[in-house]
Amino acid sequence: MNDTVPGAGGGEELGELDAAGYAAAGAAETVRGNRHWWDREASAYLSEHGAFLGDTEADGDFVWGPEGLREADAALLGNVGGRDVLEVGCGAAQCSRWLAAHGARVVGMDLSGAMLAAAAVRTSQSGAALVQADARVLPFADASFDLACSAYGAVPFVADPEQIMSEVARVLRPGGVWAFSVTHPIRWAFPDDPGPAGLRATRSYFDRTPYVEQDAADRVLYAEHHRTLGDRVADLVGAGFVVERLVEPEWPDDAEHVWGGWSRLRGRLLPGTLILVARRSG
Ligand SMILES: C[S@@+](CC[C@H](N)C(=O)[O-])C[C@H]1O[C@@H](n2cnc3c(N)ncnc32)[C@H](O)[C@@H]1O
């Protein structure tokens, strides 16, 4: 199913970048580029989005995406009290802090040292542990966690998300729940523009060529990889999960904010976030 995704098998060639910024990018160079990007941009990203994400709250917050859906309202993870929870791609760990404040034993993991440094400043009192790693190779024993979650962490930023699904399945106990949010796959067909230009499909939904930014020496500076909805479900099923819920948060009536390509204009017409909730079989 993913044979049109260049580099999904770990190849390291970087194809020629086309005018729109889509090119082949292998698995390792994607992770290398994105680690540097998040290290470089951590501070600016948190200045821009931190308040929305609850970064300034003592107990953090758990926001699933730009629509502002909160775990406190959605309850996709169920009761987290007393559960061992892994947050994948935790960034500054707002969700981990929120989970810890609700009684979970939490480990937040992320690729970026700068994001984790920001997280460390904020999580010192929360009890959440922080680990630096690539989500495709989780440094935890089998069956260590009851729940795993991710709000836009890691999954869209790797060429081989099936690796993350397998690793999460491995570290979850049988019956454990894995819930994660990503950009809704339909957005891939539209320009990442919050205005009217973002309402006209200009690209095939089925084209898995990643969005890539690169430097003058053709090194990957940033890459985002696309999966169709069917691919996402297949990645989960292939890793031994049973999909229990597929959530498409709606843009709230009173929300006027803009986050990159997310806006009221587009959010009223098209889904912007996909949340998948799956259970590890066995
Ligand atoms: C959009 S942030 C998500 C964190 C937080 N929920 C937020 O909304 O800010 C994406 C995070 O994924 C992390 N990330 C990207 N690739 C990763 C990988 N291969 N393994 C672990 N984390 C990764 C980045 O470092 C970044 O902190």
PDB file of C-alpha atoms and ligand atoms in Angstrom:
ATOM      1  CA  MET A   1       0.000   0.000   0.000  1.00  0.00           C
ATOM      2  CA  ASN A   2       2.864   2.407   0.666  1.00  0.00           C
ATOM      3  CA  ASP A   3       4.962   1.598  -2.325  1.00  0.00           C
ATOM      4  CA  THR A   4       4.511   5.091  -3.717  1.00  0.00           C
ATOM      5  CA  VAL A   5       6.084   6.630  -0.612  1.00  0.00           C
ATOM      6  CA  PRO A   6       9.707   7.189  -1.567  1.00  0.00           C
ATOM      7  CA  GLY A   7      12.108   6.076   1.100  1.00  0.00           C
ATOM      8  CA  ALA A   8       9.501   4.228   3.167  1.00  0.00           C
ATOM      9  CA  GLY A   9      11.771   1.227   3.128  1.00  0.00           C
ATOM     10  CA  GLY A  10      14.621   3.245   4.647  1.00  0.00           C
ATOM     11  CA  GLY A  11      16.355   4.258   1.396  1.00  0.00           C
ATOM     12  CA  GLU A  12      18.521   7.327   1.760  1.00  0.00           C
ATOM     13  CA  GLU A  13      18.284   8.972  -1.648  1.00  0.00           C
ATOM     14  CA  LEU A  14      16.818  12.458  -1.709  1.00  0.00           C
ATOM     15  CA  GLY A  15      15.019  13.039  -4.963  1.00  0.00           C
ATOM     16  CA  GLU A  16      14.922  16.281  -6.838  1.00  0.00           C
ATOM     17  CA  LEU A  17      12.744  18.829  -5.066  1.00  0.00           C
ATOM     18  CA  ASP A  18       9.852  19.944  -7.240  1.00  0.00           C
ATOM     19  CA  ALA A  19       8.498  23.490  -7.229  1.00  0.00           C
ATOM     20  CA  ALA A  20       5.752  22.714  -4.729  1.00  0.00           C
ATOM     21  CA  GLY A  21       8.227  21.305  -2.181  1.00  0.00           C
ATOM     22  CA  TYR A  22       7.468  17.614  -2.584  1.00  0.00           C
ATOM     23  CA  ALA A  23      10.322  15.171  -3.019  1.00  0.00           C
ATOM     24  CA  ALA A  24      11.541  11.773  -1.948  1.00  0.00           C
ATOM     25  CA  ALA A  25      12.995  11.698   1.560  1.00  0.00           C
ATOM     26  CA  GLY A  26      14.279   8.529   3.202  1.00  0.00           C
ATOM     27  CA  ALA A  27      13.469   7.361   6.707  1.00  0.00           C
ATOM     28  CA  ALA A  28      16.784   8.210   8.371  1.00  0.00           C
ATOM     29  CA  GLU A  29      17.263  11.593   6.722  1.00  0.00           C
ATOM     30  CA  THR A  30      13.677  12.500   7.593  1.00  0.00           C
ATOM     31  CA  VAL A  31      14.322  11.846  11.289  1.00  0.00           C
ATOM     32  CA  ARG A  32      17.683  13.627  11.194  1.00  0.00           C
ATOM     33  CA  GLY A  33      16.211  16.690   9.488  1.00  0.00           C
ATOM     34  CA  ASN A  34      13.172  16.830  11.727  1.00  0.00           C
ATOM     35  CA  ARG A  35      15.226  16.482  14.886  1.00  0.00           C
ATOM     36  CA  HIS A  36      17.262  19.543  13.908  1.00  0.00           C
ATOM     37  CA  TRP A  37      14.127  21.403  12.817  1.00  0.00           C
ATOM     38  CA  TRP A  38      12.362  20.852  16.145  1.00  0.00           C
ATOM     39  CA  ASP A  39      15.551  21.715  18.052  1.00  0.00           C
ATOM     40  CA  ARG A  40      15.895  24.951  16.103  1.00  0.00           C
ATOM     41  CA  GLU A  41      12.208  25.906  16.166  1.00  0.00           C
ATOM     42  CA  ALA A  42      11.223  24.743  19.668  1.00  0.00           C
ATOM     43  CA  SER A  43      11.341  28.153  21.257  1.00  0.00           C
ATOM     44  CA  ALA A  44       9.505  29.969  18.420  1.00  0.00           C
ATOM     45  CA  TYR A  45       6.919  27.169  18.197  1.00  0.00           C
ATOM     46  CA  LEU A  46       6.193  27.339  21.923  1.00  0.00           C
ATOM     47  CA  SER A  47       6.021  31.151  21.864  1.00  0.00           C
ATOM     48  CA  GLU A  48       3.422  30.935  19.112  1.00  0.00           C
ATOM     49  CA  HIS A  49       1.365  27.917  20.213  1.00  0.00           C
ATOM     50  CA  GLY A  50       2.289  27.248  23.842  1.00  0.00           C
ATOM     51  CA  ALA A  51      -0.600  29.169  25.405  1.00  0.00           C
ATOM     52  CA  PHE A  52      -3.145  27.377  23.179  1.00  0.00           C
ATOM     53  CA  LEU A  53      -1.646  24.033  24.222  1.00  0.00           C
ATOM     54  CA  GLY A  54      -1.809  24.855  27.937  1.00  0.00           C
ATOM     55  CA  ASP A  55       1.927  25.179  28.233  1.00  0.00           C
ATOM     56  CA  THR A  56       1.643  27.944  30.784  1.00  0.00           C
ATOM     57  CA  GLU A  57      -0.774  25.988  32.998  1.00  0.00           C
ATOM     58  CA  ALA A  58       0.843  24.329  36.024  1.00  0.00           C
ATOM     59  CA  ASP A  59      -0.887  21.035  35.180  1.00  0.00           C
ATOM     60  CA  GLY A  60      -0.495  21.418  31.427  1.00  0.00           C
ATOM     61  CA  ASP A  61      -3.466  20.531  29.227  1.00  0.00           C
ATOM     62  CA  PHE A  62      -4.310  17.790  26.745  1.00  0.00           C
ATOM     63  CA  VAL A  63      -5.331  19.381  23.433  1.00  0.00           C
ATOM     64  CA  TRP A  64      -5.732  16.952  20.522  1.00  0.00           C
ATOM     65  CA  GLY A  65      -5.254  19.524  17.742  1.00  0.00           C
ATOM     66  CA  PRO A  66      -5.854  23.009  16.349  1.00  0.00           C
ATOM     67  CA  GLU A  67      -9.649  22.644  16.720  1.00  0.00           C
ATOM     68  CA  GLY A  68      -9.029  22.754  20.475  1.00  0.00           C
ATOM     69  CA  LEU A  69     -10.645  19.409  21.369  1.00  0.00           C
ATOM     70  CA  ARG A  70      -9.491  18.571  24.900  1.00  0.00           C
ATOM     71  CA  GLU A  71      -9.091  15.114  26.403  1.00  0.00           C
ATOM     72  CA  ALA A  72     -10.996  16.448  29.409  1.00  0.00           C
ATOM     73  CA  ASP A  73     -14.074  16.615  27.123  1.00  0.00           C
ATOM     74  CA  ALA A  74     -13.347  13.833  24.635  1.00  0.00           C
ATOM     75  CA  ALA A  75     -12.263  11.151  27.161  1.00  0.00           C
ATOM     76  CA  LEU A  76     -10.750   9.048  24.385  1.00  0.00           C
ATOM     77  CA  LEU A  77      -8.268   7.435  26.785  1.00  0.00           C
ATOM     78  CA  GLY A  78     -10.821   6.585  29.452  1.00  0.00           C
ATOM     79  CA  ASN A  79      -9.833   6.768  33.082  1.00  0.00           C
ATOM     80  CA  VAL A  80      -6.085   7.417  33.252  1.00  0.00           C
ATOM     81  CA  GLY A  81      -5.750   7.343  37.057  1.00  0.00           C
ATOM     82  CA  GLY A  82      -3.226   4.721  38.187  1.00  0.00           C
ATOM     83  CA  ARG A  83      -2.410   3.700  34.602  1.00  0.00           C
ATOM     84  CA  ASP A  84       1.046   3.545  33.019  1.00  0.00           C
ATOM     85  CA  VAL A  85       0.901   5.962  30.091  1.00  0.00           C
ATOM     86  CA  LEU A  86       3.388   6.681  27.307  1.00  0.00           C
ATOM     87  CA  GLU A  87       3.138   9.963  25.399  1.00  0.00           C
ATOM     88  CA  VAL A  88       4.815   9.618  22.006  1.00  0.00           C
ATOM     89  CA  GLY A  89       6.381  12.810  20.581  1.00  0.00           C
ATOM     90  CA  CYS A  90       5.455  14.741  23.714  1.00  0.00           C
ATOM     91  CA  GLY A  91       7.087  18.043  22.711  1.00  0.00           C
ATOM     92  CA  ALA A  92       7.033  20.307  25.781  1.00  0.00           C
ATOM     93  CA  ALA A  93       4.924  17.647  27.527  1.00  0.00           C
ATOM     94  CA  GLN A  94       1.721  19.610  28.153  1.00  0.00           C
ATOM     95  CA  CYS A  95      -0.282  16.378  27.724  1.00  0.00           C
ATOM     96  CA  SER A  96       2.075  14.395  29.980  1.00  0.00           C
ATOM     97  CA  ARG A  97       1.658  16.994  32.723  1.00  0.00           C
ATOM     98  CA  TRP A  98      -2.112  16.862  32.353  1.00  0.00           C
ATOM     99  CA  LEU A  99      -2.067  13.062  32.530  1.00  0.00           C
ATOM    100  CA  ALA A 100       0.159  13.111  35.627  1.00  0.00           C
ATOM    101  CA  ALA A 101      -2.165  15.634  37.258  1.00  0.00           C
ATOM    102  CA  HIS A 102      -4.991  13.151  36.606  1.00  0.00           C
ATOM    103  CA  GLY A 103      -3.211  10.367  38.432  1.00  0.00           C
ATOM    104  CA  ALA A 104      -1.368   8.569  35.625  1.00  0.00           C
ATOM    105  CA  ARG A 105       2.223   7.336  35.839  1.00  0.00           C
ATOM    106  CA  VAL A 106       3.544   9.018  32.714  1.00  0.00           C
ATOM    107  CA  VAL A 107       6.577   8.808  30.477  1.00  0.00           C
ATOM    108  CA  GLY A 108       6.817  11.501  27.801  1.00  0.00           C
ATOM    109  CA  MET A 109       9.234  10.736  24.986  1.00  0.00           C
ATOM    110  CA  ASP A 110      10.439  12.934  22.136  1.00  0.00           C
ATOM    111  CA  LEU A 111      13.167  13.129  19.535  1.00  0.00           C
ATOM    112  CA  SER A 112      14.108  16.752  20.133  1.00  0.00           C
ATOM    113  CA  GLY A 113      16.435  17.747  22.959  1.00  0.00           C
ATOM    114  CA  ALA A 114      15.203  21.348  22.781  1.00  0.00           C
ATOM    115  CA  MET A 115      11.559  20.328  23.114  1.00  0.00           C
ATOM    116  CA  LEU A 116      12.467  18.073  26.027  1.00  0.00           C
ATOM    117  CA  ALA A 117      14.516  20.856  27.647  1.00  0.00           C
ATOM    118  CA  ALA A 118      11.405  23.049  27.512  1.00  0.00           C
ATOM    119  CA  ALA A 119       9.404  20.127  28.886  1.00  0.00           C
ATOM    120  CA  ALA A 120      11.883  19.574  31.722  1.00  0.00           C
ATOM    121  CA  VAL A 121      11.534  23.150  32.965  1.00  0.00           C
ATOM    122  CA  ARG A 122       7.775  22.688  33.164  1.00  0.00           C
ATOM    123  CA  THR A 123       7.485  19.091  34.337  1.00  0.00           C
ATOM    124  CA  SER A 124       9.849  19.179  37.332  1.00  0.00           C
ATOM    125  CA  GLN A 125       6.961  19.152  39.802  1.00  0.00           C
ATOM    126  CA  SER A 126       4.574  16.997  37.790  1.00  0.00           C
ATOM    127  CA  GLY A 127       6.093  13.557  38.229  1.00  0.00           C
ATOM    128  CA  ALA A 128       6.156  12.816  34.487  1.00  0.00           C
ATOM    129  CA  ALA A 129       9.396  11.195  33.338  1.00  0.00           C
ATOM    130  CA  LEU A 130      10.998  12.403  30.098  1.00  0.00           C
ATOM    131  CA  VAL A 131      12.988  10.290  27.640  1.00  0.00           C
ATOM    132  CA  GLN A 132      14.769  11.309  24.441  1.00  0.00           C
ATOM    133  CA  ALA A 133      14.361   8.739  21.665  1.00  0.00           C
ATOM    134  CA  ASP A 134      13.100   8.129  18.156  1.00  0.00           C
ATOM    135  CA  ALA A 135       9.527   6.814  18.325  1.00  0.00           C
ATOM    136  CA  ARG A 136      10.422   4.226  15.695  1.00  0.00           C
ATOM    137  CA  VAL A 137      12.735   2.545  18.234  1.00  0.00           C
ATOM    138  CA  LEU A 138      11.166   2.879  21.668  1.00  0.00           C
ATOM    139  CA  PRO A 139      13.631   2.241  24.514  1.00  0.00           C
ATOM    140  CA  PHE A 140      11.117   0.431  26.721  1.00  0.00           C
ATOM    141  CA  ALA A 141      10.528  -3.207  27.604  1.00  0.00           C
ATOM    142  CA  ASP A 142       7.656  -5.144  26.070  1.00  0.00           C
ATOM    143  CA  ALA A 143       4.284  -4.679  27.783  1.00  0.00           C
ATOM    144  CA  SER A 144       5.346  -1.677  29.910  1.00  0.00           C
ATOM    145  CA  PHE A 145       2.287   0.558  29.426  1.00  0.00           C
ATOM    146  CA  ASP A 146      -1.508   0.438  29.699  1.00  0.00           C
ATOM    147  CA  LEU A 147      -2.084   3.415  27.395  1.00  0.00           C
ATOM    148  CA  ALA A 148      -0.167   5.292  24.719  1.00  0.00           C
ATOM    149  CA  CYS A 149      -1.126   8.617  23.213  1.00  0.00           C
ATOM    150  CA  SER A 150       0.145  11.319  20.924  1.00  0.00           C
ATOM    151  CA  ALA A 151      -1.210  14.703  19.916  1.00  0.00           C
ATOM    152  CA  TYR A 152       0.442  15.321  16.548  1.00  0.00           C
ATOM    153  CA  GLY A 153       3.719  13.886  17.871  1.00  0.00           C
ATOM    154  CA  ALA A 154       6.132  11.882  15.732  1.00  0.00           C
ATOM    155  CA  VAL A 155       3.605  10.018  13.506  1.00  0.00           C
ATOM    156  CA  PRO A 156       3.331  12.651  10.700  1.00  0.00           C
ATOM    157  CA  PHE A 157       7.080  13.289  10.869  1.00  0.00           C
ATOM    158  CA  VAL A 158       8.406   9.868   9.870  1.00  0.00           C
ATOM    159  CA  ALA A 159       8.559   8.067   6.530  1.00  0.00           C
ATOM    160  CA  ASP A 160       7.752   4.742   8.160  1.00  0.00           C
ATOM    161  CA  PRO A 161       4.894   5.224  10.662  1.00  0.00           C
ATOM    162  CA  GLU A 162       4.210   1.485  10.573  1.00  0.00           C
ATOM    163  CA  GLN A 163       7.424   1.229  12.634  1.00  0.00           C
ATOM    164  CA  ILE A 164       5.878   3.453  15.320  1.00  0.00           C
ATOM    165  CA  MET A 165       2.680   1.396  15.292  1.00  0.00           C
ATOM    166  CA  SER A 166       4.680  -1.832  15.812  1.00  0.00           C
ATOM    167  CA  GLU A 167       6.767  -0.321  18.570  1.00  0.00           C
ATOM    168  CA  VAL A 168       3.724   1.062  20.392  1.00  0.00           C
ATOM    169  CA  ALA A 169       2.039  -2.353  20.089  1.00  0.00           C
ATOM    170  CA  ARG A 170       5.143  -3.973  21.557  1.00  0.00           C
ATOM    171  CA  VAL A 171       5.378  -1.701  24.616  1.00  0.00           C
ATOM    172  CA  LEU A 172       1.622  -1.823  25.340  1.00  0.00           C
ATOM    173  CA  ARG A 173       0.132  -4.541  27.486  1.00  0.00           C
ATOM    174  CA  PRO A 174      -2.503  -6.760  25.804  1.00  0.00           C
ATOM    175  CA  GLY A 175      -5.742  -4.794  25.609  1.00  0.00           C
ATOM    176  CA  GLY A 176      -3.863  -1.489  25.892  1.00  0.00           C
ATOM    177  CA  VAL A 177      -5.203   1.571  24.076  1.00  0.00           C
ATOM    178  CA  TRP A 178      -3.266   3.695  21.577  1.00  0.00           C
ATOM    179  CA  ALA A 179      -4.813   7.034  20.584  1.00  0.00           C
ATOM    180  CA  PHE A 180      -3.076   9.528  18.327  1.00  0.00           C
ATOM    181  CA  SER A 181      -3.925  12.597  16.279  1.00  0.00           C
ATOM    182  CA  VAL A 182      -2.494  13.692  12.947  1.00  0.00           C
ATOM    183  CA  THR A 183      -3.389  16.192  10.269  1.00  0.00           C
ATOM    184  CA  HIS A 184      -6.534  14.862   8.617  1.00  0.00           C
ATOM    185  CA  PRO A 185      -5.355  13.064   5.439  1.00  0.00           C
ATOM    186  CA  ILE A 186      -7.834  14.959   3.219  1.00  0.00           C
ATOM    187  CA  ARG A 187      -5.862  18.172   3.875  1.00  0.00           C
ATOM    188  CA  TRP A 188      -3.020  16.751   1.787  1.00  0.00           C
ATOM    189  CA  ALA A 189      -4.979  17.514  -1.377  1.00  0.00           C
ATOM    190  CA  PHE A 190      -5.260  21.224  -0.528  1.00  0.00           C
ATOM    191  CA  PRO A 191      -2.675  24.021  -0.191  1.00  0.00           C
ATOM    192  CA  ASP A 192      -1.714  24.605   3.454  1.00  0.00           C
ATOM    193  CA  ASP A 193      -3.360  28.018   3.443  1.00  0.00           C
ATOM    194  CA  PRO A 194      -5.948  29.216   5.986  1.00  0.00           C
ATOM    195  CA  GLY A 195      -7.638  31.438   3.391  1.00  0.00           C
ATOM    196  CA  PRO A 196      -9.708  30.775   0.252  1.00  0.00           C
ATOM    197  CA  ALA A 197      -6.663  29.381  -1.582  1.00  0.00           C
ATOM    198  CA  GLY A 198      -6.780  26.494   0.886  1.00  0.00           C
ATOM    199  CA  LEU A 199     -10.213  25.414  -0.347  1.00  0.00           C
ATOM    200  CA  ARG A 200      -9.260  24.293  -3.820  1.00  0.00           C
ATOM    201  CA  ALA A 201      -7.770  20.820  -4.284  1.00  0.00           C
ATOM    202  CA  THR A 202      -4.488  21.110  -6.158  1.00  0.00           C
ATOM    203  CA  ARG A 203      -2.807  17.823  -5.379  1.00  0.00           C
ATOM    204  CA  SER A 204      -3.793  14.174  -5.399  1.00  0.00           C
ATOM    205  CA  TYR A 205      -4.899  12.784  -2.067  1.00  0.00           C
ATOM    206  CA  PHE A 206      -3.295   9.545  -3.225  1.00  0.00           C
ATOM    207  CA  ASP A 207       0.168  11.024  -3.880  1.00  0.00           C
ATOM    208  CA  ARG A 208       2.315   9.955  -0.913  1.00  0.00           C
ATOM    209  CA  THR A 209       5.387  11.955  -1.962  1.00  0.00           C
ATOM    210  CA  PRO A 210       6.357  13.809   1.247  1.00  0.00           C
ATOM    211  CA  TYR A 211       6.492  17.560   1.754  1.00  0.00           C
ATOM    212  CA  VAL A 212      10.173  18.423   2.106  1.00  0.00           C
ATOM    213  CA  GLU A 213      12.196  21.535   2.866  1.00  0.00           C
ATOM    214  CA  GLN A 214      15.885  21.247   2.107  1.00  0.00           C
ATOM    215  CA  ASP A 215      19.031  23.363   2.203  1.00  0.00           C
ATOM    216  CA  ALA A 216      21.319  24.381  -0.661  1.00  0.00           C
ATOM    217  CA  ALA A 217      23.232  21.126  -0.260  1.00  0.00           C
ATOM    218  CA  ASP A 218      19.984  19.130  -0.674  1.00  0.00           C
ATOM    219  CA  ARG A 219      19.918  18.041   2.962  1.00  0.00           C
ATOM    220  CA  VAL A 220      16.478  17.552   4.464  1.00  0.00           C
ATOM    221  CA  LEU A 221      15.632  20.378   6.870  1.00  0.00           C
ATOM    222  CA  TYR A 222      12.041  19.311   7.481  1.00  0.00           C
ATOM    223  CA  ALA A 223       9.773  16.590   6.149  1.00  0.00           C
ATOM    224  CA  GLU A 224       6.139  15.676   6.614  1.00  0.00           C
ATOM    225  CA  HIS A 225       4.855  12.376   5.276  1.00  0.00           C
ATOM    226  CA  HIS A 226       1.348  11.631   4.056  1.00  0.00           C
ATOM    227  CA  ARG A 227      -0.787   8.555   4.612  1.00  0.00           C
ATOM    228  CA  THR A 228      -4.303   8.175   3.311  1.00  0.00           C
ATOM    229  CA  LEU A 229      -6.981   7.252   5.813  1.00  0.00           C
ATOM    230  CA  GLY A 230      -6.834   3.682   4.503  1.00  0.00           C
ATOM    231  CA  ASP A 231      -3.062   3.608   5.002  1.00  0.00           C
ATOM    232  CA  ARG A 232      -3.416   4.771   8.610  1.00  0.00           C
ATOM    233  CA  VAL A 233      -5.939   2.042   9.375  1.00  0.00           C
ATOM    234  CA  ALA A 234      -3.794  -0.560   7.593  1.00  0.00           C
ATOM    235  CA  ASP A 235      -0.713   0.515   9.595  1.00  0.00           C
ATOM    236  CA  LEU A 236      -2.657  -0.036  12.826  1.00  0.00           C
ATOM    237  CA  VAL A 237      -4.205  -3.348  11.800  1.00  0.00           C
ATOM    238  CA  GLY A 238      -0.834  -4.564  10.513  1.00  0.00           C
ATOM    239  CA  ALA A 239       0.685  -3.898  13.938  1.00  0.00           C
ATOM    240  CA  GLY A 240      -2.011  -5.923  15.720  1.00  0.00           C
ATOM    241  CA  PHE A 241      -4.447  -3.177  16.694  1.00  0.00           C
ATOM    242  CA  VAL A 242      -8.220  -3.150  16.429  1.00  0.00           C
ATOM    243  CA  VAL A 243      -9.519   0.318  15.509  1.00  0.00           C
ATOM    244  CA  GLU A 244     -12.226   1.364  17.952  1.00  0.00           C
ATOM    245  CA  ARG A 245     -12.874   4.996  17.077  1.00  0.00           C
ATOM    246  CA  LEU A 246     -12.136   7.470  14.339  1.00  0.00           C
ATOM    247  CA  VAL A 247     -12.719  11.040  15.488  1.00  0.00           C
ATOM    248  CA  GLU A 248     -12.856  14.155  13.279  1.00  0.00           C
ATOM    249  CA  PRO A 249     -13.127  17.146  15.627  1.00  0.00           C
ATOM    250  CA  GLU A 250     -15.327  19.931  14.284  1.00  0.00           C
ATOM    251  CA  TRP A 251     -14.322  23.562  14.276  1.00  0.00           C
ATOM    252  CA  PRO A 252     -16.097  25.199  17.248  1.00  0.00           C
ATOM    253  CA  ASP A 253     -18.694  27.865  16.447  1.00  0.00           C
ATOM    254  CA  ASP A 254     -16.913  30.506  18.514  1.00  0.00           C
ATOM    255  CA  ALA A 255     -13.304  29.792  17.451  1.00  0.00           C
ATOM    256  CA  GLU A 256     -11.675  32.494  15.320  1.00  0.00           C
ATOM    257  CA  HIS A 257      -8.012  31.554  15.739  1.00  0.00           C
ATOM    258  CA  VAL A 258      -5.633  30.576  12.934  1.00  0.00           C
ATOM    259  CA  TRP A 259      -2.940  27.922  13.282  1.00  0.00           C
ATOM    260  CA  GLY A 260      -0.910  27.576  10.084  1.00  0.00           C
ATOM    261  CA  GLY A 261      -3.374  26.249   7.520  1.00  0.00           C
ATOM    262  CA  TRP A 262      -6.123  25.696  10.118  1.00  0.00           C
ATOM    263  CA  SER A 263      -8.761  28.392  10.280  1.00  0.00           C
ATOM    264  CA  ARG A 264     -12.459  28.887  10.812  1.00  0.00           C
ATOM    265  CA  LEU A 265     -12.984  29.254   7.053  1.00  0.00           C
ATOM    266  CA  ARG A 266     -11.508  25.848   6.286  1.00  0.00           C
ATOM    267  CA  GLY A 267     -12.499  24.183   9.542  1.00  0.00           C
ATOM    268  CA  ARG A 268     -16.204  24.769   8.865  1.00  0.00           C
ATOM    269  CA  LEU A 269     -15.901  22.985   5.505  1.00  0.00           C
ATOM    270  CA  LEU A 270     -13.208  20.342   5.863  1.00  0.00           C
ATOM    271  CA  PRO A 271     -11.898  18.177   8.693  1.00  0.00           C
ATOM    272  CA  GLY A 272      -8.447  19.302   9.879  1.00  0.00           C
ATOM    273  CA  THR A 273      -7.529  16.634  12.419  1.00  0.00           C
ATOM    274  CA  LEU A 274      -7.895  12.870  12.495  1.00  0.00           C
ATOM    275  CA  ILE A 275      -7.781  11.013  15.808  1.00  0.00           C
ATOM    276  CA  LEU A 276      -7.555   7.230  15.764  1.00  0.00           C
ATOM    277  CA  VAL A 277      -8.226   5.166  18.867  1.00  0.00           C
ATOM    278  CA  ALA A 278      -7.140   1.535  18.700  1.00  0.00           C
ATOM    279  CA  ARG A 279      -6.743  -1.386  21.070  1.00  0.00           C
ATOM    280  CA  ARG A 280      -3.868  -3.833  21.077  1.00  0.00           C
ATOM    281  CA  SER A 281      -5.313  -7.243  20.484  1.00  0.00           C
ATOM    282  CA  GLY A 282      -4.379 -10.234  22.625  1.00  0.00           C
TER     283      GLY A 282
HETATM  284  C1  LIG B   1       3.613  19.141  16.861  1.00  0.00           C
HETATM  285  S1  LIG B   1       4.702  18.563  18.129  1.00  0.00           S
HETATM  286  C2  LIG B   1       3.618  17.579  19.121  1.00  0.00           C
HETATM  287  C3  LIG B   1       3.870  17.807  20.592  1.00  0.00           C
HETATM  288  C4  LIG B   1       2.755  18.516  21.325  1.00  0.00           C
HETATM  289  N1  LIG B   1       1.574  17.684  21.454  1.00  0.00           N
HETATM  290  C5  LIG B   1       2.408  19.797  20.581  1.00  0.00           C
HETATM  291  O1  LIG B   1       1.308  19.878  20.019  1.00  0.00           O
HETATM  292  O2  LIG B   1       3.254  20.682  20.551  1.00  0.00           O
HETATM  293  C6  LIG B   1       5.605  17.307  17.270  1.00  0.00           C
HETATM  294  C7  LIG B   1       6.667  16.632  18.141  1.00  0.00           C
HETATM  295  O3  LIG B   1       7.022  15.386  17.534  1.00  0.00           O
HETATM  296  C8  LIG B   1       8.394  15.192  17.784  1.00  0.00           C
HETATM  297  N2  LIG B   1       8.942  14.199  16.854  1.00  0.00           N
HETATM  298  C9  LIG B   1       9.134  14.324  15.521  1.00  0.00           C
HETATM  299  N3  LIG B   1       9.653  13.199  15.027  1.00  0.00           N
HETATM  300  C10 LIG B   1       9.782  12.328  16.070  1.00  0.00           C
HETATM  301  C11 LIG B   1      10.269  11.001  16.188  1.00  0.00           C
HETATM  302  N4  LIG B   1      10.741  10.308  15.138  1.00  0.00           N
HETATM  303  N5  LIG B   1      10.270  10.428  17.423  1.00  0.00           N
HETATM  304  C12 LIG B   1       9.810  11.106  18.508  1.00  0.00           C
HETATM  305  N6  LIG B   1       9.345  12.366  18.443  1.00  0.00           N
HETATM  306  C13 LIG B   1       9.328  12.979  17.234  1.00  0.00           C
HETATM  307  C14 LIG B   1       8.992  16.584  17.616  1.00  0.00           C
HETATM  308  O4  LIG B   1      10.270  16.675  18.186  1.00  0.00           O
HETATM  309  C15 LIG B   1       7.940  17.450  18.282  1.00  0.00           C
HETATM  310  O5  LIG B   1       8.232  17.674  19.637  1.00  0.00           O
END
